[in-house]
């Protein structure tokens, strides 16, 4: 519970700092990172409220599933792509928008059965129907895979690309790469039944992410206030 509180407080604090950075320097990558951290903060907050209340309610469960389980890393991954190539990030976001809206529709409308959860507040998708094209549980896979690959892959590529030409940017993207590994590994361990590490992993991962974004953002060249 203590680690969950830290993860929630840190997530909201880092969202606030990232959003303030976007207000000062309104680049696409800052906007996407701020949106990603907002989703992250909403997801961990819904999970904590369910734990404190002893059980999920439909609103909290659907909020957690859309912002956390389905899109916990989607917009963070798009932010990493925007840091390297804003045009590609805009095009991919446009292409994904119909699927994101479809996922939102499924999360909002799919029936729930909390009796299928091993615990009333368990952060698992089993309350939704079995994975299918009309079940939200299928769509978490491609979104999480894409977000993680973008966040880790683009960060690693950018680190190698700018290691000599722009060391500050390379250091920032290296931290983003580490954040992606921490967030992905703790979530994977949780899915395989290794519990007790996810809260600490989330807190560490989001902290590394913010440090990386802050460093990388300082090195980005801006044209007319936008990149």
PDB file of C-alpha atoms in Angstrom, residues 98-227:
ATOM      1  CA  UNK A  98      -9.851   5.013 -34.895  1.00  0.00           C
ATOM      2  CA  UNK A  99      -8.516   1.956 -33.048  1.00  0.00           C
ATOM      3  CA  UNK A 100      -8.076   3.948 -29.834  1.00  0.00           C
ATOM      4  CA  UNK A 101     -11.669   5.185 -30.073  1.00  0.00           C
ATOM      5  CA  UNK A 102     -12.879   1.650 -30.807  1.00  0.00           C
ATOM      6  CA  UNK A 103     -11.012   0.416 -27.744  1.00  0.00           C
ATOM      7  CA  UNK A 104     -12.654   3.141 -25.651  1.00  0.00           C
ATOM      8  CA  UNK A 105     -16.071   2.053 -26.924  1.00  0.00           C
ATOM      9  CA  UNK A 106     -15.363  -1.572 -26.004  1.00  0.00           C
ATOM     10  CA  UNK A 107     -14.090  -0.698 -22.528  1.00  0.00           C
ATOM     11  CA  UNK A 108     -17.144   1.491 -21.886  1.00  0.00           C
ATOM     12  CA  UNK A 109     -19.718  -0.997 -23.201  1.00  0.00           C
ATOM     13  CA  UNK A 110     -18.419  -4.538 -22.579  1.00  0.00           C
ATOM     14  CA  UNK A 111     -20.180  -6.471 -19.785  1.00  0.00           C
ATOM     15  CA  UNK A 112     -18.379  -6.987 -16.491  1.00  0.00           C
ATOM     16  CA  UNK A 113     -18.290  -9.999 -14.181  1.00  0.00           C
ATOM     17  CA  UNK A 114     -16.225  -9.225 -11.078  1.00  0.00           C
ATOM     18  CA  UNK A 115     -16.860 -12.718  -9.746  1.00  0.00           C
ATOM     19  CA  UNK A 116     -14.205 -13.971 -12.196  1.00  0.00           C
ATOM     20  CA  UNK A 117     -11.461 -12.017 -10.435  1.00  0.00           C
ATOM     21  CA  UNK A 118      -9.374 -13.932  -7.864  1.00  0.00           C
ATOM     22  CA  UNK A 119      -9.710 -10.937  -5.508  1.00  0.00           C
ATOM     23  CA  UNK A 120     -12.360  -8.178  -5.619  1.00  0.00           C
ATOM     24  CA  UNK A 121      -9.677  -5.516  -6.287  1.00  0.00           C
ATOM     25  CA  UNK A 122      -7.259  -7.586  -8.421  1.00  0.00           C
ATOM     26  CA  UNK A 123      -5.783  -5.524 -11.326  1.00  0.00           C
ATOM     27  CA  UNK A 124      -6.622  -8.167 -13.928  1.00  0.00           C
ATOM     28  CA  UNK A 125      -8.720  -8.026 -17.090  1.00  0.00           C
ATOM     29  CA  UNK A 126     -10.654 -11.218 -16.353  1.00  0.00           C
ATOM     30  CA  UNK A 127     -13.826  -9.295 -15.482  1.00  0.00           C
ATOM     31  CA  UNK A 128     -14.233  -8.600 -19.200  1.00  0.00           C
ATOM     32  CA  UNK A 129     -15.231 -11.331 -21.698  1.00  0.00           C
ATOM     33  CA  UNK A 130     -12.596 -13.655 -23.127  1.00  0.00           C
ATOM     34  CA  UNK A 131     -10.286 -12.028 -25.729  1.00  0.00           C
ATOM     35  CA  UNK A 132     -11.948 -11.451 -29.113  1.00  0.00           C
ATOM     36  CA  UNK A 133     -12.376  -8.646 -31.622  1.00  0.00           C
ATOM     37  CA  UNK A 134     -15.299  -7.358 -29.557  1.00  0.00           C
ATOM     38  CA  UNK A 135     -13.604  -7.723 -26.162  1.00  0.00           C
ATOM     39  CA  UNK A 136     -11.191  -5.136 -24.724  1.00  0.00           C
ATOM     40  CA  UNK A 137      -8.876  -7.931 -23.585  1.00  0.00           C
ATOM     41  CA  UNK A 138      -7.671  -8.605 -27.127  1.00  0.00           C
ATOM     42  CA  UNK A 139      -6.724  -4.985 -27.773  1.00  0.00           C
ATOM     43  CA  UNK A 140      -4.397  -4.600 -24.818  1.00  0.00           C
ATOM     44  CA  UNK A 141      -1.873  -6.845 -26.572  1.00  0.00           C
ATOM     45  CA  UNK A 142      -1.147  -4.768 -29.713  1.00  0.00           C
ATOM     46  CA  UNK A 143      -1.307  -1.438 -27.898  1.00  0.00           C
ATOM     47  CA  UNK A 144       1.075  -2.529 -25.138  1.00  0.00           C
ATOM     48  CA  UNK A 145       3.413  -4.203 -27.603  1.00  0.00           C
ATOM     49  CA  UNK A 146       3.508  -1.162 -29.875  1.00  0.00           C
ATOM     50  CA  UNK A 147       3.979   1.280 -26.997  1.00  0.00           C
ATOM     51  CA  UNK A 148       6.778  -0.749 -25.418  1.00  0.00           C
ATOM     52  CA  UNK A 149       8.588  -1.297 -28.726  1.00  0.00           C
ATOM     53  CA  UNK A 150       8.381   2.398 -29.585  1.00  0.00           C
ATOM     54  CA  UNK A 151       9.434   3.531 -26.146  1.00  0.00           C
ATOM     55  CA  UNK A 152      12.356   1.116 -25.840  1.00  0.00           C
ATOM     56  CA  UNK A 153      13.333   0.717 -29.497  1.00  0.00           C
ATOM     57  CA  UNK A 154      13.268   4.393 -30.472  1.00  0.00           C
ATOM     58  CA  UNK A 155      15.024   5.367 -27.231  1.00  0.00           C
ATOM     59  CA  UNK A 156      17.815   2.846 -27.836  1.00  0.00           C
ATOM     60  CA  UNK A 157      18.195   3.889 -31.482  1.00  0.00           C
ATOM     61  CA  UNK A 158      18.265   7.589 -30.525  1.00  0.00           C
ATOM     62  CA  UNK A 159      20.827   6.923 -27.804  1.00  0.00           C
ATOM     63  CA  UNK A 160      23.165   5.232 -30.269  1.00  0.00           C
ATOM     64  CA  UNK A 161      22.507   7.864 -32.954  1.00  0.00           C
ATOM     65  CA  UNK A 162      23.268  10.877 -30.759  1.00  0.00           C
ATOM     66  CA  UNK A 163      25.878   9.412 -28.407  1.00  0.00           C
ATOM     67  CA  UNK A 164      28.670  11.465 -29.988  1.00  0.00           C
ATOM     68  CA  UNK A 165      26.726  14.270 -31.691  1.00  0.00           C
ATOM     69  CA  UNK A 166      24.477  15.212 -28.776  1.00  0.00           C
ATOM     70  CA  UNK A 167      25.513  13.542 -25.484  1.00  0.00           C
ATOM     71  CA  UNK A 168      22.785  15.253 -23.421  1.00  0.00           C
ATOM     72  CA  UNK A 169      20.065  13.938 -25.701  1.00  0.00           C
ATOM     73  CA  UNK A 170      21.664  10.484 -25.699  1.00  0.00           C
ATOM     74  CA  UNK A 171      21.767  10.422 -21.907  1.00  0.00           C
ATOM     75  CA  UNK A 172      18.098  11.375 -21.765  1.00  0.00           C
ATOM     76  CA  UNK A 173      16.980   8.701 -24.216  1.00  0.00           C
ATOM     77  CA  UNK A 174      19.132   6.125 -22.418  1.00  0.00           C
ATOM     78  CA  UNK A 175      17.121   6.839 -19.257  1.00  0.00           C
ATOM     79  CA  UNK A 176      13.882   6.520 -21.258  1.00  0.00           C
ATOM     80  CA  UNK A 177      15.111   3.142 -22.516  1.00  0.00           C
ATOM     81  CA  UNK A 178      15.807   2.012 -18.942  1.00  0.00           C
ATOM     82  CA  UNK A 179      12.368   3.247 -17.876  1.00  0.00           C
ATOM     83  CA  UNK A 180      10.750   1.168 -20.623  1.00  0.00           C
ATOM     84  CA  UNK A 181      12.631  -1.935 -19.496  1.00  0.00           C
ATOM     85  CA  UNK A 182      11.656  -1.408 -15.848  1.00  0.00           C
ATOM     86  CA  UNK A 183       7.966  -0.802 -16.616  1.00  0.00           C
ATOM     87  CA  UNK A 184       7.738  -3.714 -19.051  1.00  0.00           C
ATOM     88  CA  UNK A 185       9.587  -6.199 -16.845  1.00  0.00           C
ATOM     89  CA  UNK A 186       7.593  -5.459 -13.678  1.00  0.00           C
ATOM     90  CA  UNK A 187       4.317  -5.739 -15.582  1.00  0.00           C
ATOM     91  CA  UNK A 188       5.426  -9.028 -17.151  1.00  0.00           C
ATOM     92  CA  UNK A 189       6.457 -10.469 -13.789  1.00  0.00           C
ATOM     93  CA  UNK A 190       3.052  -9.551 -12.400  1.00  0.00           C
ATOM     94  CA  UNK A 191       1.308 -11.391 -15.238  1.00  0.00           C
ATOM     95  CA  UNK A 192       3.323 -14.511 -14.371  1.00  0.00           C
ATOM     96  CA  UNK A 193       2.342 -14.338 -10.723  1.00  0.00           C
ATOM     97  CA  UNK A 194       5.401 -12.585  -9.273  1.00  0.00           C
ATOM     98  CA  UNK A 195       3.640  -9.987  -7.130  1.00  0.00           C
ATOM     99  CA  UNK A 196       4.934  -7.274  -4.829  1.00  0.00           C
ATOM    100  CA  UNK A 197       7.317  -5.677  -7.318  1.00  0.00           C
ATOM    101  CA  UNK A 198       4.952  -3.819  -9.614  1.00  0.00           C
ATOM    102  CA  UNK A 199       4.364  -0.783  -7.384  1.00  0.00           C
ATOM    103  CA  UNK A 200       8.099  -0.263  -6.838  1.00  0.00           C
ATOM    104  CA  UNK A 201       8.756  -0.852 -10.545  1.00  0.00           C
ATOM    105  CA  UNK A 202       6.147   1.691 -11.548  1.00  0.00           C
ATOM    106  CA  UNK A 203       7.554   4.344  -9.220  1.00  0.00           C
ATOM    107  CA  UNK A 204      11.118   3.740 -10.425  1.00  0.00           C
ATOM    108  CA  UNK A 205      10.093   3.505 -14.086  1.00  0.00           C
ATOM    109  CA  UNK A 206       8.092   6.732 -14.151  1.00  0.00           C
ATOM    110  CA  UNK A 207      10.878   8.569 -12.263  1.00  0.00           C
ATOM    111  CA  UNK A 208      13.499   7.411 -14.795  1.00  0.00           C
ATOM    112  CA  UNK A 209      11.142   8.389 -17.597  1.00  0.00           C
ATOM    113  CA  UNK A 210      10.723  11.930 -16.335  1.00  0.00           C
ATOM    114  CA  UNK A 211      14.467  12.416 -15.853  1.00  0.00           C
ATOM    115  CA  UNK A 212      15.064  11.123 -19.371  1.00  0.00           C
ATOM    116  CA  UNK A 213      12.420  13.362 -20.925  1.00  0.00           C
ATOM    117  CA  UNK A 214      13.759  16.411 -19.059  1.00  0.00           C
ATOM    118  CA  UNK A 215      17.316  15.794 -20.276  1.00  0.00           C
ATOM    119  CA  UNK A 216      16.345  14.965 -23.848  1.00  0.00           C
ATOM    120  CA  UNK A 217      13.957  17.899 -24.118  1.00  0.00           C
ATOM    121  CA  UNK A 218      16.714  20.351 -23.177  1.00  0.00           C
ATOM    122  CA  UNK A 219      18.737  19.191 -26.180  1.00  0.00           C
ATOM    123  CA  UNK A 220      15.990  19.363 -28.828  1.00  0.00           C
ATOM    124  CA  UNK A 221      16.149  22.183 -31.335  1.00  0.00           C
ATOM    125  CA  UNK A 222      12.883  24.163 -31.506  1.00  0.00           C
ATOM    126  CA  UNK A 223      11.579  26.069 -34.512  1.00  0.00           C
ATOM    127  CA  UNK A 224       8.968  28.657 -33.663  1.00  0.00           C
ATOM    128  CA  UNK A 225       8.376  27.056 -30.289  1.00  0.00           C
ATOM    129  CA  UNK A 226       7.439  23.680 -31.757  1.00  0.00           C
ATOM    130  CA  UNK A 227       9.266  20.500 -32.712  1.00  0.00           C
TER     131      UNK A 227
END
